[in-house]
Coordinates of C-alpha atoms in Angstrom, one line a residue:
Chain A
M1 CA 42.7 93.4 133.4
L2 CA 39.7 94.3 135.5
G3 CA 40.1 96.4 138.6
P4 CA 37.9 97.6 141.5
G5 CA 34.1 97.6 141.2
D6 CA 32.9 94.1 140.4
D7 CA 32.8 91.0 142.6
A8 CA 36.5 90.3 142.0
A9 CA 39.5 91.5 140.1
I10 CA 41.0 89.8 137.1
I11 CA 44.7 89.7 136.7
G12 CA 46.9 88.4 133.9
A13 CA 48.9 85.3 134.7
P14 CA 50.6 84.6 131.4
D15 CA 52.9 82.0 133.0
G16 CA 50.0 79.8 133.8
R17 CA 51.0 79.9 137.5
V18 CA 50.6 82.8 139.9
V19 CA 52.8 83.6 142.9
V20 CA 50.8 84.9 145.9
S21 CA 51.9 86.4 149.2
T22 CA 49.6 87.9 151.9
D23 CA 50.2 89.8 155.1
L24 CA 48.3 91.8 157.7
L25 CA 49.7 95.1 159.0
L26 CA 48.2 96.4 162.2
E27 CA 48.4 99.8 163.7
G28 CA 50.4 99.8 166.9
R29 CA 52.2 96.6 166.0
H30 CA 53.6 97.2 162.5
F31 CA 53.3 100.9 162.3
R32 CA 52.5 104.0 164.4
R33 CA 50.6 106.9 163.0
D34 CA 52.7 109.3 164.9
W35 CA 55.9 108.0 163.4
S36 CA 54.8 107.2 159.8
T37 CA 52.6 109.0 157.4
G38 CA 49.7 107.2 155.6
Y39 CA 51.9 107.4 152.5
D40 CA 54.8 105.7 154.2
V41 CA 52.5 103.0 155.6
G42 CA 51.1 102.4 152.1
R43 CA 54.6 102.0 150.6
K44 CA 55.7 99.7 153.4
A45 CA 52.6 97.5 153.2
A46 CA 53.0 97.1 149.5
A47 CA 56.7 96.7 149.7
Q48 CA 56.8 93.8 152.1
N49 CA 54.4 91.7 149.9
L50 CA 55.9 92.7 146.6
A51 CA 59.3 91.7 148.0
D52 CA 58.0 88.3 149.0
V53 CA 56.8 87.8 145.4
A54 CA 60.2 88.9 144.0
A55 CA 62.0 86.6 146.3
M56 CA 60.4 83.6 144.5
G57 CA 61.9 84.9 141.3
A58 CA 58.7 86.4 140.0
T59 CA 57.8 89.8 138.7
P60 CA 55.1 91.4 140.9
T61 CA 52.0 92.3 138.9
S62 CA 49.2 93.3 141.3
L63 CA 48.0 94.0 144.8
V64 CA 44.6 93.5 146.3
V65 CA 44.0 95.2 149.6
G66 CA 41.5 94.8 152.5
L67 CA 41.3 97.8 154.8
G68 CA 39.8 98.1 158.3
L69 CA 39.5 101.8 159.1
P70 CA 38.4 103.7 162.2
A71 CA 35.4 106.0 161.7
D72 CA 37.5 109.0 162.8
L73 CA 40.4 108.4 160.5
P74 CA 41.1 111.5 158.5
L75 CA 40.3 111.0 154.8
S76 CA 43.6 112.6 154.0
W77 CA 45.4 109.7 155.8
L78 CA 43.5 107.2 153.7
D79 CA 44.3 109.1 150.5
A80 CA 47.9 109.1 151.4
L81 CA 47.8 105.4 152.2
T82 CA 46.3 104.6 148.8
D83 CA 48.8 106.8 147.1
G84 CA 51.6 105.0 148.9
L85 CA 50.3 101.6 147.8
A86 CA 50.0 102.8 144.2
D87 CA 53.4 104.5 144.1
E88 CA 55.2 101.5 145.5
C89 CA 53.5 99.2 143.0
A90 CA 54.5 101.6 140.2
T91 CA 58.2 101.2 141.0
I92 CA 58.0 97.7 139.6
G93 CA 55.2 98.2 137.0
A94 CA 52.5 96.6 139.2
S95 CA 49.2 98.1 140.2
V96 CA 46.4 97.9 142.8
A97 CA 43.7 95.8 141.3
G98 CA 41.0 95.7 143.9
G99 CA 40.1 95.8 147.5
D100 CA 37.6 95.9 150.3
V101 CA 36.9 98.4 153.1
T102 CA 35.3 97.8 156.5
R103 CA 35.1 99.7 159.8
C104 CA 37.5 98.8 162.6
D105 CA 38.7 100.4 165.8
L106 CA 42.3 100.3 164.6
V107 CA 43.8 100.6 161.1
V108 CA 44.2 97.1 159.7
I109 CA 45.7 96.6 156.2
G110 CA 45.5 93.2 154.6
V111 CA 47.7 93.1 151.5
T112 CA 47.9 90.3 148.9
A113 CA 50.5 90.6 146.2
L114 CA 50.5 88.5 143.0
G115 CA 53.3 87.9 140.5
D116 CA 54.3 86.1 137.4
L117 CA 57.2 83.7 137.0
G118 CA 57.7 84.3 133.3
G119 CA 58.4 80.7 132.6
R120 CA 61.2 80.4 135.2
A121 CA 61.2 77.8 138.0
P122 CA 60.4 79.4 141.4
V123 CA 63.4 79.9 143.7
L124 CA 62.6 78.3 147.0
R125 CA 64.5 78.3 150.4
S126 CA 65.4 74.7 150.1
G127 CA 67.8 74.6 147.1
A128 CA 71.1 75.9 148.7
R129 CA 74.0 73.4 148.2
P130 CA 77.5 73.2 149.7
G131 CA 79.9 75.2 147.5
H132 CA 77.3 77.8 146.5
V133 CA 78.0 81.5 147.2
V134 CA 75.7 83.7 149.4
A135 CA 74.9 87.1 148.0
V136 CA 72.7 90.1 148.9
A137 CA 71.1 92.8 146.9
G138 CA 69.5 95.9 148.4
R139 CA 69.8 97.8 151.6
L140 CA 70.6 96.2 155.0
G141 CA 70.4 97.9 158.3
Y142 CA 68.7 101.1 157.2
A143 CA 65.3 100.3 158.9
A144 CA 67.0 99.3 162.1
A145 CA 69.2 102.4 162.1
G146 CA 66.2 104.6 161.4
W147 CA 64.2 103.0 164.2
A148 CA 67.1 103.5 166.6
L149 CA 67.3 107.2 165.8
L150 CA 63.5 107.6 166.2
E151 CA 63.5 105.7 169.5
A152 CA 66.4 107.7 170.8
G153 CA 64.7 110.9 169.8
V154 CA 67.8 112.0 167.9
P155 CA 67.0 114.7 165.3
A156 CA 67.7 113.6 161.8
D157 CA 69.7 116.8 160.9
S158 CA 71.8 115.4 158.1
G159 CA 71.1 113.9 154.7
A160 CA 72.5 110.5 155.9
L161 CA 70.4 110.4 159.1
R162 CA 67.3 111.5 157.2
E163 CA 67.8 108.6 154.8
A164 CA 68.1 106.1 157.6
V165 CA 64.8 107.4 159.1
A166 CA 63.2 107.2 155.7
G167 CA 64.5 103.7 155.4
H168 CA 62.6 102.8 158.6
R169 CA 59.4 104.4 157.4
A170 CA 59.4 102.7 154.0
P171 CA 61.9 100.2 152.6
C172 CA 63.3 100.2 149.1
P173 CA 63.5 96.5 148.0
P174 CA 65.4 95.6 144.9
Y175 CA 62.4 93.9 143.2
A176 CA 63.9 93.5 139.8
M177 CA 66.8 91.5 141.3
G178 CA 64.4 88.7 142.1
P179 CA 63.7 87.6 138.5
V180 CA 67.3 88.5 137.6
A181 CA 68.6 86.0 140.3
A182 CA 66.2 83.4 139.1
G183 CA 67.4 83.8 135.6
L184 CA 71.0 83.5 136.7
G185 CA 70.2 80.1 138.4
A186 CA 69.9 81.1 142.0
S187 CA 69.4 77.9 144.1
A188 CA 67.7 79.6 147.0
M189 CA 66.4 83.0 147.8
L190 CA 64.3 85.0 150.3
D191 CA 63.7 88.6 151.3
V192 CA 65.2 89.9 154.5
S193 CA 62.2 90.7 156.6
D194 CA 63.3 89.6 160.1
G195 CA 67.1 90.2 159.9
L196 CA 69.7 88.5 157.7
L197 CA 71.0 86.1 160.2
Q198 CA 67.5 84.9 161.3
D199 CA 66.3 84.7 157.7
L200 CA 69.3 82.8 156.4
G201 CA 68.7 80.4 159.3
H202 CA 65.5 79.5 157.5
V203 CA 67.5 78.8 154.3
A204 CA 70.0 76.7 156.3
E205 CA 67.3 74.7 157.8
A206 CA 65.2 74.2 154.7
S207 CA 68.3 73.3 152.6
G208 CA 70.0 71.2 155.3
V209 CA 73.2 73.3 155.0
R210 CA 75.4 75.7 157.0
V211 CA 75.8 79.3 155.9
E212 CA 79.1 81.1 156.6
L213 CA 79.2 84.9 156.4
D214 CA 82.3 87.2 156.1
P215 CA 81.5 90.3 158.1
G216 CA 84.1 92.3 156.1
A217 CA 82.3 91.6 152.9
F218 CA 79.1 93.5 153.7
P219 CA 78.6 96.9 152.2
V220 CA 77.6 99.4 155.1
G221 CA 75.6 102.2 153.7
D222 CA 76.4 105.8 154.7
P223 CA 73.1 106.3 156.5
V224 CA 73.8 103.2 158.6
A225 CA 77.3 104.3 159.4
A226 CA 76.2 107.8 160.3
A227 CA 73.4 106.6 162.6
A228 CA 75.8 104.2 164.3
K229 CA 78.3 107.0 164.9
E230 CA 75.6 109.2 166.2
L231 CA 74.3 106.6 168.7
G232 CA 77.7 104.9 169.5
A233 CA 76.3 101.6 168.0
D234 CA 77.8 98.8 165.9
P235 CA 76.6 99.3 162.3
L236 CA 77.3 95.7 161.5
E237 CA 74.8 94.5 164.1
W238 CA 72.1 96.4 162.2
V239 CA 73.3 95.1 158.9
L240 CA 73.2 91.5 160.2
S241 CA 70.2 91.5 162.5
G242 CA 68.0 94.4 161.4
G243 CA 64.8 93.5 159.7
E244 CA 62.3 95.3 157.4
D245 CA 64.6 96.4 154.7
H246 CA 63.5 93.6 152.4
A247 CA 66.8 93.2 150.7
L248 CA 67.1 90.0 148.8
A249 CA 69.5 87.2 149.9
A250 CA 70.3 84.4 147.4
M251 CA 72.5 81.5 147.0
F252 CA 74.2 80.9 143.6
P253 CA 76.4 78.2 142.1
P254 CA 80.0 79.3 142.4
D255 CA 80.7 79.9 138.7
V256 CA 77.9 82.4 138.2
R257 CA 78.9 86.0 137.3
L258 CA 76.7 88.3 139.3
P259 CA 75.7 91.8 138.3
A260 CA 76.9 94.7 140.4
E261 CA 73.7 94.9 142.4
W262 CA 74.7 91.6 144.1
H263 CA 77.4 91.5 146.8
V264 CA 78.9 88.1 147.7
V265 CA 79.0 87.9 151.5
G266 CA 79.5 84.3 152.3
R267 CA 79.3 80.7 151.2
V268 CA 77.3 77.5 151.8
V269 CA 79.0 74.5 153.4
E270 CA 78.0 71.2 154.9
G271 CA 76.5 71.4 158.4
E272 CA 73.8 73.5 159.9
G273 CA 73.1 77.0 161.2
V274 CA 74.6 80.4 160.3
V275 CA 78.0 81.6 161.5
V276 CA 79.7 85.0 161.1
Y277 CA 83.5 84.7 161.1
G278 CA 85.6 86.9 163.3
R279 CA 82.7 88.0 165.5
E280 CA 81.9 86.8 168.9
I281 CA 78.8 84.6 169.1
G282 CA 76.3 85.4 171.8
R283 CA 75.5 89.1 171.1
R284 CA 71.9 90.2 170.9
G285 CA 70.1 88.6 168.0
W286 CA 73.0 86.3 167.1
D287 CA 72.6 83.6 169.7
H288 CA 70.4 81.2 167.9
F289 CA 72.6 81.0 164.8
G290 CA 76.1 80.2 166.1
Chain B
M1 CA 51.5 73.8 143.5
L2 CA 53.5 75.2 146.5
G3 CA 51.8 75.8 149.8
P4 CA 52.8 77.4 153.1
G5 CA 56.5 77.7 154.2
D6 CA 58.3 79.7 151.6
D7 CA 58.1 83.5 150.9
A8 CA 54.9 83.0 148.8
A9 CA 52.6 80.4 147.5
I10 CA 52.4 79.3 143.8
I11 CA 49.0 78.5 142.4
G12 CA 48.1 77.2 139.0
A13 CA 46.4 79.6 136.6
P14 CA 45.9 77.5 133.5
D15 CA 43.6 80.1 131.9
G16 CA 46.4 82.7 131.9
R17 CA 44.2 85.0 133.9
V18 CA 43.4 84.8 137.6
V19 CA 40.3 86.0 139.4
V20 CA 41.0 87.5 142.9
S21 CA 38.8 88.6 145.7
T22 CA 39.8 89.8 149.1
D23 CA 37.9 90.6 152.4
L24 CA 38.7 91.4 156.0
L25 CA 36.5 89.8 158.7
L26 CA 36.7 91.4 162.1
E27 CA 35.6 90.0 165.4
G28 CA 32.6 91.9 166.8
R29 CA 31.7 93.3 163.4
H30 CA 31.4 90.3 161.1
F31 CA 31.2 87.5 163.7
R32 CA 30.9 87.0 167.4
R33 CA 32.8 84.2 169.2
D34 CA 29.8 83.6 171.5
W35 CA 27.4 83.1 168.5
S36 CA 29.7 81.2 166.1
T37 CA 32.3 78.6 166.5
G38 CA 35.8 78.9 165.0
Y39 CA 34.8 76.3 162.5
D40 CA 31.7 78.3 161.4
V41 CA 33.8 81.5 161.2
G42 CA 36.3 79.7 159.0
R43 CA 33.6 78.4 156.7
K44 CA 32.0 81.8 156.4
A45 CA 35.3 83.6 155.8
A46 CA 36.2 81.2 153.0
A47 CA 32.6 81.1 151.6
Q48 CA 32.2 84.9 151.1
N49 CA 35.4 85.1 149.0
L50 CA 34.9 81.9 147.1
A51 CA 31.4 83.1 146.2
D52 CA 32.8 86.4 144.8
V53 CA 35.1 84.3 142.6
A54 CA 32.3 82.0 141.4
A55 CA 30.2 85.1 140.7
M56 CA 32.7 86.1 138.0
G57 CA 32.1 82.7 136.3
A58 CA 35.3 81.3 137.7
T59 CA 36.1 78.1 139.5
P60 CA 37.7 78.8 142.9
T61 CA 41.2 77.3 143.2
S62 CA 42.8 78.6 146.4
L63 CA 42.7 80.8 149.4
V64 CA 45.5 82.6 151.1
V65 CA 44.8 83.8 154.6
G66 CA 46.2 86.5 156.9
L67 CA 45.3 86.0 160.6
G68 CA 45.5 88.5 163.5
L69 CA 45.1 86.5 166.7
P70 CA 44.8 87.6 170.4
A71 CA 47.5 86.0 172.7
D72 CA 44.8 84.4 174.8
L73 CA 42.9 82.8 172.0
P74 CA 42.4 79.1 172.7
L75 CA 44.4 77.0 170.2
S76 CA 41.3 74.9 169.8
W77 CA 39.5 77.9 168.3
L78 CA 42.3 78.4 165.8
D79 CA 42.3 74.7 164.9
A80 CA 38.6 74.9 164.3
L81 CA 39.0 78.0 162.2
T82 CA 41.6 76.4 159.9
D83 CA 39.4 73.3 159.7
G84 CA 36.5 75.4 158.6
L85 CA 38.5 77.3 156.0
A86 CA 39.9 74.0 154.6
D87 CA 36.5 72.2 154.6
E88 CA 34.7 75.1 152.8
C89 CA 37.5 75.1 150.2
A90 CA 37.1 71.3 149.8
T91 CA 33.4 71.7 148.8
I92 CA 34.6 73.2 145.5
G93 CA 37.9 71.4 145.1
A94 CA 39.9 74.4 146.3
S95 CA 42.6 74.5 149.1
V96 CA 44.3 76.9 151.5
A97 CA 47.7 77.6 149.9
G98 CA 49.4 79.9 152.4
G99 CA 49.1 82.5 155.0
D100 CA 50.5 84.8 157.6
V101 CA 49.9 85.1 161.4
T102 CA 50.4 88.1 163.6
R103 CA 49.3 89.1 167.1
C104 CA 46.2 91.4 167.5
D105 CA 43.8 92.4 170.3
L106 CA 40.9 91.0 168.3
V107 CA 40.5 88.2 165.8
V108 CA 41.1 89.6 162.3
I109 CA 40.8 87.3 159.2
G110 CA 42.1 88.5 155.9
V111 CA 41.0 86.1 153.2
T112 CA 42.0 86.3 149.5
A113 CA 40.4 83.8 147.1
L114 CA 41.7 83.0 143.6
G115 CA 40.0 81.3 140.8
D116 CA 40.3 80.2 137.2
L117 CA 38.1 81.2 134.3
G118 CA 38.8 78.1 132.2
G119 CA 38.8 80.1 129.0
R120 CA 35.4 81.7 129.6
A121 CA 34.8 85.4 129.5
P122 CA 34.3 86.9 133.0
V123 CA 30.6 87.7 133.9
L124 CA 30.5 91.3 135.1
R125 CA 27.7 93.4 136.7
S126 CA 27.4 95.6 133.6
G127 CA 26.1 93.2 130.9
A128 CA 22.4 93.0 131.7
R129 CA 20.2 94.0 128.8
P130 CA 16.4 94.6 128.5
G131 CA 14.6 91.4 127.7
H132 CA 17.0 89.2 129.7
V133 CA 15.6 87.1 132.6
V134 CA 16.7 87.4 136.2
A135 CA 17.4 84.1 138.0
V136 CA 18.8 83.0 141.4
A137 CA 20.6 79.9 142.6
G138 CA 21.2 79.0 146.2
R139 CA 19.6 80.0 149.5
L140 CA 18.0 83.4 150.1
G141 CA 16.9 84.6 153.6
Y142 CA 18.5 81.8 155.6
A143 CA 21.2 83.9 157.3
A144 CA 18.7 86.7 158.0
A145 CA 16.2 84.3 159.5
G146 CA 18.9 82.6 161.6
W147 CA 20.2 86.0 162.9
A148 CA 16.6 87.0 163.8
L149 CA 16.2 83.8 165.8
L150 CA 19.5 84.3 167.6
E151 CA 18.7 88.0 168.3
A152 CA 15.3 87.1 169.7
G153 CA 16.8 84.3 171.8
V154 CA 14.3 81.8 170.4
P155 CA 15.5 78.3 171.0
A156 CA 16.1 76.4 167.7
D157 CA 14.2 73.4 168.7
S158 CA 13.2 72.0 165.3
G159 CA 15.2 70.8 162.4
A160 CA 14.0 73.8 160.2
L161 CA 14.9 76.4 162.9
R162 CA 18.3 74.8 163.4
E163 CA 19.0 75.0 159.7
A164 CA 18.1 78.7 159.7
V165 CA 20.6 79.3 162.6
A166 CA 23.2 77.2 160.8
G167 CA 22.6 79.3 157.7
H168 CA 23.5 82.4 159.7
R169 CA 26.6 80.8 161.1
A170 CA 27.9 79.7 157.7
P171 CA 26.4 80.1 154.3
C172 CA 26.2 77.4 151.6
P173 CA 26.9 79.1 148.3
P174 CA 26.2 77.4 145.0
Y175 CA 29.8 77.8 143.8
A176 CA 29.5 75.4 140.8
M177 CA 26.6 77.4 139.4
G178 CA 29.0 80.3 138.7
P179 CA 30.9 78.6 136.0
V180 CA 27.7 76.9 134.8
A181 CA 26.0 80.3 134.4
A182 CA 29.0 81.7 132.5
G183 CA 29.0 78.7 130.2
L184 CA 25.3 79.3 129.6
G185 CA 25.9 82.8 128.5
A186 CA 24.9 84.8 131.6
S187 CA 25.1 88.5 130.8
A188 CA 25.6 89.7 134.4
M189 CA 26.1 88.0 137.7
L190 CA 26.9 88.7 141.4
D191 CA 26.7 87.0 144.7
V192 CA 24.1 88.1 147.1
S193 CA 26.1 89.5 150.1
D194 CA 24.1 92.6 151.2
G195 CA 20.6 91.5 150.2
L196 CA 19.1 90.7 146.8
L197 CA 17.4 94.1 146.3
Q198 CA 20.4 96.0 147.2
D199 CA 22.8 93.8 145.2
L200 CA 20.6 93.9 142.1
G201 CA 20.6 97.6 142.4
H202 CA 24.3 97.4 141.6
V203 CA 23.6 95.4 138.5
A204 CA 20.8 97.9 137.4
E205 CA 23.2 100.8 137.9
A206 CA 26.2 99.2 136.3
S207 CA 24.1 97.9 133.3
G208 CA 21.9 101.0 132.9
V209 CA 18.7 98.9 133.2
R210 CA 15.7 98.3 135.4
V211 CA 15.2 95.0 137.2
E212 CA 11.6 93.8 137.8
L213 CA 11.0 91.0 140.3
D214 CA 8.0 88.8 140.7
P215 CA 7.6 88.1 144.5
G216 CA 5.5 85.0 143.8
A217 CA 8.4 83.4 141.9
F218 CA 10.8 83.2 144.8
P219 CA 11.3 79.8 146.4
V220 CA 11.0 80.2 150.2
G221 CA 13.0 77.6 152.1
D222 CA 11.3 75.7 154.9
P223 CA 13.8 77.1 157.5
V224 CA 12.9 80.6 156.4
A225 CA 9.2 79.9 156.5
A226 CA 9.5 78.2 160.0
A227 CA 11.5 81.1 161.4
A228 CA 9.0 83.6 160.0
K229 CA 6.1 81.7 161.6
E230 CA 7.9 81.5 164.9
L231 CA 8.7 85.3 165.0
G232 CA 5.6 86.6 163.2
A233 CA 7.8 88.0 160.5
D234 CA 7.4 88.3 156.7
P235 CA 9.6 85.6 155.1
L236 CA 9.8 87.4 151.8
E237 CA 11.4 90.3 153.4
W238 CA 14.3 88.1 154.5
V239 CA 14.4 86.5 151.0
L240 CA 14.5 89.9 149.3
S241 CA 16.6 91.9 151.8
G242 CA 18.6 89.5 153.9
G243 CA 22.3 89.3 153.2
E244 CA 25.2 86.9 153.8
D245 CA 23.7 83.8 152.1
H246 CA 25.9 84.3 149.1
A247 CA 23.3 83.0 146.6
L248 CA 24.1 83.8 143.0
A249 CA 21.9 86.1 141.0
A250 CA 22.4 86.2 137.2
M251 CA 20.8 87.7 134.1
F252 CA 20.4 85.5 131.0
P253 CA 19.2 86.0 127.5
P254 CA 15.5 85.0 127.3
D255 CA 16.0 81.9 125.2
V256 CA 18.5 80.1 127.6
R257 CA 17.3 76.8 129.1
L258 CA 18.4 76.9 132.7
P259 CA 19.2 73.9 134.9
A260 CA 17.0 73.2 137.9
E261 CA 19.3 75.0 140.3
W262 CA 18.3 78.3 138.8
H263 CA 14.9 79.9 139.5
V264 CA 13.7 82.7 137.2
V265 CA 12.4 85.5 139.5
G266 CA 12.1 88.5 137.2
R267 CA 13.2 90.3 134.1
V268 CA 15.3 93.1 132.9
V269 CA 13.6 96.1 131.2
E270 CA 14.6 99.6 130.2
G271 CA 14.8 102.1 132.9
E272 CA 16.6 102.1 136.3
G273 CA 16.4 100.7 139.8
V274 CA 14.8 97.5 141.1
V275 CA 11.0 97.0 141.6
V276 CA 9.0 94.2 143.2
Y277 CA 5.5 93.8 141.8
G278 CA 2.6 93.7 144.1
R279 CA 4.5 94.8 147.1
E280 CA 4.3 98.2 148.7
I281 CA 7.5 100.3 148.3
G282 CA 8.9 101.9 151.4
R283 CA 9.4 99.0 153.7
R284 CA 12.6 98.5 155.5
G285 CA 15.4 97.8 153.2
W286 CA 13.4 98.5 150.0
D287 CA 13.2 102.2 149.9
H288 CA 16.2 102.8 147.8
F289 CA 15.2 100.6 145.0
G290 CA 11.6 101.6 144.2

């Protein structure tokens, strides 16, 4: 409603409530300028906050951004960053509403995303109940596979490998599935930022339930499978433990009919923790959830 | 409505619009840990964003905060910071609704403040018209006087000098006067963050008018006068050019009766720029506005 240039931005909040998520992204810790372009960093910075908003069941509406920039940063990098922020917002009809710039020795990006619930109740982490199904929408394992390819220095010389590397550089969250899940009565939801097993552990704890996953039910994308073959790795480990794809994971009552974007991968039972059937417990990244 | 612990916070926006302001504060640039306590930094970080929201005519409701923290930062400093953020919010009935923490080599504080317009039109920088009066509410020159005392290494051995130093460490913005001014029909408003002359220059430019100030009309606080006497400085220079006090400056139609918190200090005329009558142009900080 009012963008950059005044003391503050004004953003529509027709629901009468506003959903807000904020994150800091730091050069060296969350991105490397030699691995990712400014454009990719902008898309990633926007995506991780827009996905948090979607995971509440809200439609993202706006971003405000605080930037710390080194004096010797090429202007072209900043232009690409702001393009990336704007383009990622545009994928869900949101926009960059304002911001602040200051000098800093490293690139610091503070992103705050806002969204509107459209009259729906927010979907928290605490609502999962025994008998509910566990479903995922969006990519899993892409960012981890792409990171492994970059770290190993393997050239991305096929379409599938390039897609995995692109998935590391910028995620592709299924934003629209957040409000859809809320409308279908999802009982709990979050976006997968640290890895599915770890993140579902938060749901299990907040809801006081146990989450059981069927490893055979997960869709494994071609880029993940291709990268695993290239590196002799287990693709399911990336799918279950890889972070930064910002897929959505939601629990639904068992009688809900889910659209094709959602894949049922497990169920909620009484108990605690997260288990994966038919897989040995104790592998890297799985230990805490057996 | 929903605070820390889920993917995002949920904040009431009864007006159906939300006012949003964001800033990054960086150690070494915006504060020094040897000059300011964690508590002071928290108050200052909250204040500068809450003041931006108030300057739109809105009542601040919430903060969300992204923190970058060094591994060796004492926990007591972090505790003091969060206390300062919360206490500053409490002065206007707002609260800290959520946040994010990450590791960083220096302390980085990303603050986003939200506020509610309560059905009022937002007060922009662009609405000043010839014939309107210019008024200020809140402190001017305190932060600059306190900084000058600290820089000169002068011991703050009187109540007035201590108050000036405290004014540098954390401002005391007149938040409630923002919505009051909007309700009284203010035509333009901003908070004084970079110095009154410079900030009014933004109003003059955005509104296409000239701002004339009467140097004799400004209230000079005892702390500012005491610091100026101690250092042989001109107190009015701090009042007119000192930043970081986050006073509010607003333009009103000439027939408005203003409450005692507002001091009329000038008028809006046709033309451009900012002038101060009876003072030589060309002094430090004034040059661009003559």
